PDB file of C-alpha atoms in Angstrom:
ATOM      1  CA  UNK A  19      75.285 181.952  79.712  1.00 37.00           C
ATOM      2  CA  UNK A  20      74.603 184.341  76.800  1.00 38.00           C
ATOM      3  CA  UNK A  21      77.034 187.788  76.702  1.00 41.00           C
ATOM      4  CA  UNK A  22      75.134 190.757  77.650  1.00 42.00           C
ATOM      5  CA  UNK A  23      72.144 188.960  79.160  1.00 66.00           C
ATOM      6  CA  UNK A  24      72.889 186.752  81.956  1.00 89.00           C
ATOM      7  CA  UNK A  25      73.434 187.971  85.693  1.00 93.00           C
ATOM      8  CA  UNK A  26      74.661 187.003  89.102  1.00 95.00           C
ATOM      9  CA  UNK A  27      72.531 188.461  92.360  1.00 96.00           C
ATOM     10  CA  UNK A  28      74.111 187.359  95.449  1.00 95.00           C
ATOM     11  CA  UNK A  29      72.187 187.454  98.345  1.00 94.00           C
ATOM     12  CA  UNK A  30      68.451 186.357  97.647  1.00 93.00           C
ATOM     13  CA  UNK A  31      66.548 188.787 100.640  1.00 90.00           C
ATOM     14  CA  UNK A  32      63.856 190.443  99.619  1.00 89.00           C
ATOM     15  CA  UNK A  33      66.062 192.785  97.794  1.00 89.00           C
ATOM     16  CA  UNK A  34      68.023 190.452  95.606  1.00 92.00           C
ATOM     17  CA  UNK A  35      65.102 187.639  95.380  1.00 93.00           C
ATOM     18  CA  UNK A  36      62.929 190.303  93.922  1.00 90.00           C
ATOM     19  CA  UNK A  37      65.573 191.380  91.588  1.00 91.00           C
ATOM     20  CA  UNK A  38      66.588 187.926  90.361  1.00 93.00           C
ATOM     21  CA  UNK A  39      62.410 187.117  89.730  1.00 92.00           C
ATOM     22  CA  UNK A  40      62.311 190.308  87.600  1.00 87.00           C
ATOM     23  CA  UNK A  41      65.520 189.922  85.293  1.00 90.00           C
ATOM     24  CA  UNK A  42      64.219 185.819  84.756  1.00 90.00           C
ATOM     25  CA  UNK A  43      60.818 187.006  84.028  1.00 86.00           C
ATOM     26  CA  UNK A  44      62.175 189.317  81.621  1.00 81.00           C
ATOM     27  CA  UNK A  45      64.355 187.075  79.933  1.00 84.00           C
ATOM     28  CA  UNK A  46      67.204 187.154  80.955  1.00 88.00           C
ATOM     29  CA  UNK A  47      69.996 184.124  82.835  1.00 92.00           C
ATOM     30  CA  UNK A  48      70.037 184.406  85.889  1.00 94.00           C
ATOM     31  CA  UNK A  49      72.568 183.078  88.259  1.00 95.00           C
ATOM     32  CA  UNK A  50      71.643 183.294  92.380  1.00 96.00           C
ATOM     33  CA  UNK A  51      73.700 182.611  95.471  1.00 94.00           C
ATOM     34  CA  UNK A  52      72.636 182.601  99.192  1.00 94.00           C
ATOM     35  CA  UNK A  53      74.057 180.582 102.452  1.00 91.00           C
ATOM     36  CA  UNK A  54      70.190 179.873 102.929  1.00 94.00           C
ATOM     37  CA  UNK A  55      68.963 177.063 101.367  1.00 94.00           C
ATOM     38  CA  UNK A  56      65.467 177.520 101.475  1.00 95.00           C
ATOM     39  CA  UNK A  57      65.711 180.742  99.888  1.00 95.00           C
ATOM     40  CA  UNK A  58      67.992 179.633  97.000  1.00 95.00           C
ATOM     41  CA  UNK A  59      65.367 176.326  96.850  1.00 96.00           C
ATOM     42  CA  UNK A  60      62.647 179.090  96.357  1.00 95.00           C
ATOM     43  CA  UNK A  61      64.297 180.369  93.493  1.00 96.00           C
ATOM     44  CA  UNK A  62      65.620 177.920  91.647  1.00 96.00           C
ATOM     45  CA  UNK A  63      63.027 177.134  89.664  1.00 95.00           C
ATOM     46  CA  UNK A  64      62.311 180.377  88.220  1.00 95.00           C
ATOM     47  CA  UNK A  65      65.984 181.020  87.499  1.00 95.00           C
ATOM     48  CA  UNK A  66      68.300 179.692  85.818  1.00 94.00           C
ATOM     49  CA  UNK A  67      70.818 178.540  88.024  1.00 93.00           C
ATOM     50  CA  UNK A  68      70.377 178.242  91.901  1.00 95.00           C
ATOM     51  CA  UNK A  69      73.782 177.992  94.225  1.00 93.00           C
ATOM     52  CA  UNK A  70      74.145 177.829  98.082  1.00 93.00           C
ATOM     53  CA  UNK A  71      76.916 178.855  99.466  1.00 89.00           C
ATOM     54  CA  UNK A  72      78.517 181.763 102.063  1.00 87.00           C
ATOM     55  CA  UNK A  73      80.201 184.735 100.315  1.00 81.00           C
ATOM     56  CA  UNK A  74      81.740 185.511 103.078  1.00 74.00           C
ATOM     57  CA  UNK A  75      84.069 182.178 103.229  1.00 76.00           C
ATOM     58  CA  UNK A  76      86.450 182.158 101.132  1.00 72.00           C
ATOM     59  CA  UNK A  77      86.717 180.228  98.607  1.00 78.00           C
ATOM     60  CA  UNK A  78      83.381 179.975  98.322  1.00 74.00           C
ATOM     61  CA  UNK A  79      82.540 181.969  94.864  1.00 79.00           C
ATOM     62  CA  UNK A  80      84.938 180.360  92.657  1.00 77.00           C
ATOM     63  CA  UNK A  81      83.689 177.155  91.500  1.00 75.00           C
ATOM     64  CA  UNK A  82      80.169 178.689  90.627  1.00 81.00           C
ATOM     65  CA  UNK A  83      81.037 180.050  87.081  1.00 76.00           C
ATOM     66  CA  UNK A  84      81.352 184.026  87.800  1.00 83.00           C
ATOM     67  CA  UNK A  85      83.625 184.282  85.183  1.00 78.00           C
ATOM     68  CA  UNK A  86      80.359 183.695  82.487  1.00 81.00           C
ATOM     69  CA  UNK A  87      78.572 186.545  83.642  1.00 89.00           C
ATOM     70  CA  UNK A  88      77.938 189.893  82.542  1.00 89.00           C
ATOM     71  CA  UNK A  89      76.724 192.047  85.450  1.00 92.00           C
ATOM     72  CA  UNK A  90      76.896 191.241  89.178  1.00 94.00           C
ATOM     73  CA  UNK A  91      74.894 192.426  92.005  1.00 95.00           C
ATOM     74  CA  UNK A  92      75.740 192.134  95.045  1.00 95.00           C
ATOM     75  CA  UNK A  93      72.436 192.438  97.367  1.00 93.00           C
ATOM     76  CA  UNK A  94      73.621 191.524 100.284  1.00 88.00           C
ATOM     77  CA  UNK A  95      74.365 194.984 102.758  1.00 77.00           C
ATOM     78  CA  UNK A  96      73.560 193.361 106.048  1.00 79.00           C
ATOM     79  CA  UNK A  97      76.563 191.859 106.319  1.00 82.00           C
ATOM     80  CA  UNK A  98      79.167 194.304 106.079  1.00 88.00           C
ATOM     81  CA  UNK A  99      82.684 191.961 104.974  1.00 89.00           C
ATOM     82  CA  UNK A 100      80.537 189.528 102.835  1.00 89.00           C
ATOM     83  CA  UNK A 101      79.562 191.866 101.029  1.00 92.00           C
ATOM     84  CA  UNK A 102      82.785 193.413 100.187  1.00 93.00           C
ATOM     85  CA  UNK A 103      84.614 190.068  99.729  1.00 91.00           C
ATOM     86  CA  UNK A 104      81.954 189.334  97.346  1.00 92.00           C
ATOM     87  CA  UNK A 105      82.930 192.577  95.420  1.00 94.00           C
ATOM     88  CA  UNK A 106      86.189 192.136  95.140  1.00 93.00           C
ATOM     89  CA  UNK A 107      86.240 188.442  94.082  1.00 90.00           C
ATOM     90  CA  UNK A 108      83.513 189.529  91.468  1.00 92.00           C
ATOM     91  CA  UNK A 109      86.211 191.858  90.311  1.00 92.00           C
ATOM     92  CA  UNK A 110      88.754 189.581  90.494  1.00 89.00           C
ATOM     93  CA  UNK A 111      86.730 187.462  88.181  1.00 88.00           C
ATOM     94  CA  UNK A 112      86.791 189.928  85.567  1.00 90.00           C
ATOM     95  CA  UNK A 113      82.895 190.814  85.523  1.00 91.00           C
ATOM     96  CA  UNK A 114      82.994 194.212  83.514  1.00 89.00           C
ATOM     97  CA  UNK A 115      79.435 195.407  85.687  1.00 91.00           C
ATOM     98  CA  UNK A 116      79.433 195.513  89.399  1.00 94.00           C
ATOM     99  CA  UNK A 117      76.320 196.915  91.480  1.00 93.00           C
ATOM    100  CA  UNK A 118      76.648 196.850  94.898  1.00 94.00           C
ATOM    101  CA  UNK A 119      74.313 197.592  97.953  1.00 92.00           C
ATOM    102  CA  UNK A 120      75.016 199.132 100.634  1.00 92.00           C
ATOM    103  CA  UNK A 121      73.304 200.513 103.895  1.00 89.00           C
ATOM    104  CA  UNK A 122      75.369 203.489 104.431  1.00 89.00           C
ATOM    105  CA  UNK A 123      77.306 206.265 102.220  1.00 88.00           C
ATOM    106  CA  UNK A 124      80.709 205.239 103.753  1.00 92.00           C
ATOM    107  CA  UNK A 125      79.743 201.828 103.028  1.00 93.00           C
ATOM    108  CA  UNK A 126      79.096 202.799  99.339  1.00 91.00           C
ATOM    109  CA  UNK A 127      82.072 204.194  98.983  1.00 93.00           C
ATOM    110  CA  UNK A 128      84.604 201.294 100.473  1.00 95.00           C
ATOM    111  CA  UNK A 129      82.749 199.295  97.899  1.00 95.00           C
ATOM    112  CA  UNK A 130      83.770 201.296  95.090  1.00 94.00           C
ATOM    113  CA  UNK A 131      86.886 201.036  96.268  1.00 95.00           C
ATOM    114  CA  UNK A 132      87.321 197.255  96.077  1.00 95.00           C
ATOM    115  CA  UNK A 133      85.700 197.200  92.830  1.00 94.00           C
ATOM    116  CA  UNK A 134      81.886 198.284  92.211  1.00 95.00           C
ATOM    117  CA  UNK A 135      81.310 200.102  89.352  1.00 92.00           C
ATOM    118  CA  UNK A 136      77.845 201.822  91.174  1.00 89.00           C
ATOM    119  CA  UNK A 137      76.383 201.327  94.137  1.00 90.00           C
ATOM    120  CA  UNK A 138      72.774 201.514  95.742  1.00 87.00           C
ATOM    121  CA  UNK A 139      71.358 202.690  98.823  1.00 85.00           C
ATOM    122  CA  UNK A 140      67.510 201.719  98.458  1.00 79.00           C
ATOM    123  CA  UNK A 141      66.294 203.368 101.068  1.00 73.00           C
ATOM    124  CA  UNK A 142      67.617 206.659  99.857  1.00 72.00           C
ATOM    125  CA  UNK A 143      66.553 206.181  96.335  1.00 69.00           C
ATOM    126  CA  UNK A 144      63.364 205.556  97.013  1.00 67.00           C
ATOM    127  CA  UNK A 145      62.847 208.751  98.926  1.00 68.00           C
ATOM    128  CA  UNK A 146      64.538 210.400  95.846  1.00 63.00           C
ATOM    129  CA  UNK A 147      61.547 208.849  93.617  1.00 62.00           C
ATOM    130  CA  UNK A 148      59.079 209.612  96.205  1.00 60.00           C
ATOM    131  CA  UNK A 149      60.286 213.275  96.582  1.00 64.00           C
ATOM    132  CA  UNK A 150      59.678 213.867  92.965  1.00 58.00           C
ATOM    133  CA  UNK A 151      56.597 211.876  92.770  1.00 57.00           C
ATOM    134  CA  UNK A 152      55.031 214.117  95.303  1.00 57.00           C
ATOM    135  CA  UNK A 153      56.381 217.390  94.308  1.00 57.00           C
ATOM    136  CA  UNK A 154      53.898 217.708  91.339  1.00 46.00           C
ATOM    137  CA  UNK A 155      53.439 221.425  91.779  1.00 48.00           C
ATOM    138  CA  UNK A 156      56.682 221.721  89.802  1.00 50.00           C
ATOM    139  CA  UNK A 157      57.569 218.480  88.237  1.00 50.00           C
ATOM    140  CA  UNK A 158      55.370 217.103  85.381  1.00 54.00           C
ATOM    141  CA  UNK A 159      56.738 213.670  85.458  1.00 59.00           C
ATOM    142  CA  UNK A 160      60.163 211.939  86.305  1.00 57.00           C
ATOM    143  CA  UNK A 161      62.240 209.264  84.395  1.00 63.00           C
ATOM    144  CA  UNK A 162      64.691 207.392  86.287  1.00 60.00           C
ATOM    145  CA  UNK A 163      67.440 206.283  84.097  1.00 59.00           C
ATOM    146  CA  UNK A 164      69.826 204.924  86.976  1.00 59.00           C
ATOM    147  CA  UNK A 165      70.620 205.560  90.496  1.00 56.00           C
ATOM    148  CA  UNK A 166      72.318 208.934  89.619  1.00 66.00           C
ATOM    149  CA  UNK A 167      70.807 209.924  86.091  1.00 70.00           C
ATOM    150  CA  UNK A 168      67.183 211.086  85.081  1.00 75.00           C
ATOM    151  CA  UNK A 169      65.139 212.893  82.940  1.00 79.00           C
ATOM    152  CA  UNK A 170      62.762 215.292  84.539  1.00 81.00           C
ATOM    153  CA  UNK A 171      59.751 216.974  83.105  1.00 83.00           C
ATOM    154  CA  UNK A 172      60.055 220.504  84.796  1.00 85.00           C
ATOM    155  CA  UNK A 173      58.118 224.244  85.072  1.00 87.00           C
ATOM    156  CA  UNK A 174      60.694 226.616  83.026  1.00 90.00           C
ATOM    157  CA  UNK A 175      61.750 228.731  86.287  1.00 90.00           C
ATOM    158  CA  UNK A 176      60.946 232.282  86.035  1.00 89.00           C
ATOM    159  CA  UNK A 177      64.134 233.803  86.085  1.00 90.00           C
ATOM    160  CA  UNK A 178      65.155 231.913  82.581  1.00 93.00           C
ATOM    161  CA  UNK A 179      61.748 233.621  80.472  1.00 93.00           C
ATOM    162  CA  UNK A 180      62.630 235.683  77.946  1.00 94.00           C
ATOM    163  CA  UNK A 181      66.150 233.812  77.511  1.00 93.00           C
ATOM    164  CA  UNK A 182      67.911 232.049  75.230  1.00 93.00           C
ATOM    165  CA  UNK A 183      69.690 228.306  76.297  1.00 91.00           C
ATOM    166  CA  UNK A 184      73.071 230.034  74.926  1.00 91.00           C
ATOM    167  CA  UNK A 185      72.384 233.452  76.825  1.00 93.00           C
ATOM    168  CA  UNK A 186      71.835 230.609  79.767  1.00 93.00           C
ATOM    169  CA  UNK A 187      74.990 228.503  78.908  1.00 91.00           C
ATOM    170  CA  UNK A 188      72.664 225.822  80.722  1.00 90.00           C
ATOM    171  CA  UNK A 189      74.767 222.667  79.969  1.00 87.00           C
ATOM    172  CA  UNK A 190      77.800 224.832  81.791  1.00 89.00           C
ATOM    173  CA  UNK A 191      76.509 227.030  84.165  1.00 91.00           C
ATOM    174  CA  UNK A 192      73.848 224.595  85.718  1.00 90.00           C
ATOM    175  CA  UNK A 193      75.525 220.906  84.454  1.00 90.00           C
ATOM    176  CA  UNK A 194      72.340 219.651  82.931  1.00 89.00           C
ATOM    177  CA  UNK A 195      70.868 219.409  79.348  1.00 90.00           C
ATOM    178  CA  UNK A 196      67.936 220.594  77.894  1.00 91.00           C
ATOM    179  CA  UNK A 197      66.650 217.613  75.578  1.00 88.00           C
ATOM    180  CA  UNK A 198      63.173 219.625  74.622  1.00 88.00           C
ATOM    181  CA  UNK A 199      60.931 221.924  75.107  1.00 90.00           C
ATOM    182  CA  UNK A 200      57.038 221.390  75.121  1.00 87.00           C
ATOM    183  CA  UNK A 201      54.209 223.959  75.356  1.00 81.00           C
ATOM    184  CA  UNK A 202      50.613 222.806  74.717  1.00 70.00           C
ATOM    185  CA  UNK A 203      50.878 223.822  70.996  1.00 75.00           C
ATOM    186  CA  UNK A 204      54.179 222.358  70.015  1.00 75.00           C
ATOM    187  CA  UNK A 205      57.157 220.112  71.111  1.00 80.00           C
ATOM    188  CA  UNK A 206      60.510 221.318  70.458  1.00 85.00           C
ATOM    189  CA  UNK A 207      62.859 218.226  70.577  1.00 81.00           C
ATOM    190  CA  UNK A 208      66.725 218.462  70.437  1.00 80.00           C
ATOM    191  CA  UNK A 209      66.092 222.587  71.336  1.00 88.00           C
ATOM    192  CA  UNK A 210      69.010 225.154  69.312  1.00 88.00           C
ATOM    193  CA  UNK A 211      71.295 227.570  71.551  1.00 90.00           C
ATOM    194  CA  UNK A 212      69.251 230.250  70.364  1.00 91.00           C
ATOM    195  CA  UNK A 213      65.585 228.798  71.328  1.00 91.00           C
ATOM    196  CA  UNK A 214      64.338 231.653  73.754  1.00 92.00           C
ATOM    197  CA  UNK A 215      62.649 230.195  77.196  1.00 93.00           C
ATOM    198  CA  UNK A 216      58.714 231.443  77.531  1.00 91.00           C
ATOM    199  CA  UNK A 217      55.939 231.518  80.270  1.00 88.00           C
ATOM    200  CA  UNK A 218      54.287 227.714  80.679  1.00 86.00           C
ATOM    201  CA  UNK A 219      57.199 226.347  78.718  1.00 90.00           C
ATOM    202  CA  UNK A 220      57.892 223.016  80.387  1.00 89.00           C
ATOM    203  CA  UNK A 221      61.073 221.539  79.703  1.00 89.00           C
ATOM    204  CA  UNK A 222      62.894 217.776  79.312  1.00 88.00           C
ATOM    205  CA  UNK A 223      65.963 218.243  81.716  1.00 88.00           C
ATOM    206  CA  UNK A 224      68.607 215.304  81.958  1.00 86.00           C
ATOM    207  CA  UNK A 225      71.080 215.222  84.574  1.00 84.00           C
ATOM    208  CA  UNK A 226      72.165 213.964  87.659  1.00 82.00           C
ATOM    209  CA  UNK A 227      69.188 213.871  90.153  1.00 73.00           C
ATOM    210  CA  UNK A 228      71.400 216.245  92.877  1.00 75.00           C
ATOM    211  CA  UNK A 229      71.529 218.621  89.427  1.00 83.00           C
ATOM    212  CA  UNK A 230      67.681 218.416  88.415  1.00 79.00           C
ATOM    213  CA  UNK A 231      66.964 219.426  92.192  1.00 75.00           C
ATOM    214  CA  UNK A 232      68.890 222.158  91.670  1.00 81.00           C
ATOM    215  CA  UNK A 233      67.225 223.518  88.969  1.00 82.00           C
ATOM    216  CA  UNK A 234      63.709 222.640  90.806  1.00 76.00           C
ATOM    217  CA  UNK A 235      64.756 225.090  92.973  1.00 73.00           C
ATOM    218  CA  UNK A 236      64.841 227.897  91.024  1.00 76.00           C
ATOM    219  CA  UNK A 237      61.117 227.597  91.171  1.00 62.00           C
TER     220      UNK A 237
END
């Protein structure tokens, strides 16, 4: 498989099979596992390699060529232990990019102890997207960059017109960064410490999404 482009997805639900489709179709190798057979037969021929077996026996991950892979996911949450044996024999493998679902925070987090580098809980990233899809009163338009980072499009709050992003200390005092600043007549990219904040500025805001909400807040 070719460095930097070719993944595994384990578990092919609708999760992982959707996920598989859209890295092949964007051309990348793709490498699929699942104990069902009709849903790795479904797959295999828009991917490029198609494997049955059961993460959750052991043994059963190590003759399938992990090692030549670049980024794992591991889509399979329903079953609690698969899924982290799957993890850790991914990391045992060496793969330097582990994604993991989960269905539950502490979930999440026993997976990033056995070795995922990030891990997803759909359902609650969705609502995150859909929260800031809807909230258009104050947010212009929202970039997703990963689960945790994005770059929001935001009303300058009140309380920061009339001052300065250094007067602010922004980056410190709020743990975001202020990547522009756009007003119907101009767009100030890359803004200076001593740019002053005014009335309809909207600003580009990247940060953590728990740290954008924070500053949507301020509305």
């Amino acid at each position: 498989m070719k460095h930097l482009s070719s993944f595994a997805v384990i578990g092919c639900g609708r999760f992982g099979g959707n996920l598989a489709l859209t890295l092949s179709q964007l051309g990348n190798e793709v490498l699929v596992v699942d104990k069902d057979e009709n849903k790795v037969n479904d797959l295999a021929e828009f991917v490029t390699y198609a494997v049955q077996a059961d993460v959750g026996q052991e043994g059963a991950l190590d003759e399938i060529g992990l090692r030549n892979v670049d980024t794992a996911v591991i889509a399979t949450s329903s079953n609690f232990e698969a899924s982290i044996m799957a993890t850790a024999i991914c990391k045992e493998k060496g793969i330097k990019n582990i994604i993991a679902k989960a269905k539950s925070q502490q979930h999440a987090k026993i997976l990033e102890q056995v070795g995922a580098n990030r891990t997803i809980l759909p359902e609650r990233d969705m609502g995150i997207r859909l929260g800031h899809s809807l909230s258009r009163s104050s947010i212009y338009d929202y970039i997703e960059l990963d689960t945790d980072h994005s770059i929001v499009e935001l009303v300058v709050p009140d309380a920061w017109i009339g001052k300065s992003l250094e007067s602010l200390d922004v980056r410190k005092n709020y743990d975001v960064s202020i990547i522009g600043i756009l007003d119907t007549n101009y767009s100030n990219i890359n803004p200076s410490p001593d740019d002053v904040f005014r009335e309809h500025d909207r600003l580009l805001i990247l940060g953590t999404s728990d740290k954008v909400l924070e500053i949507e807040q301020l509305q």
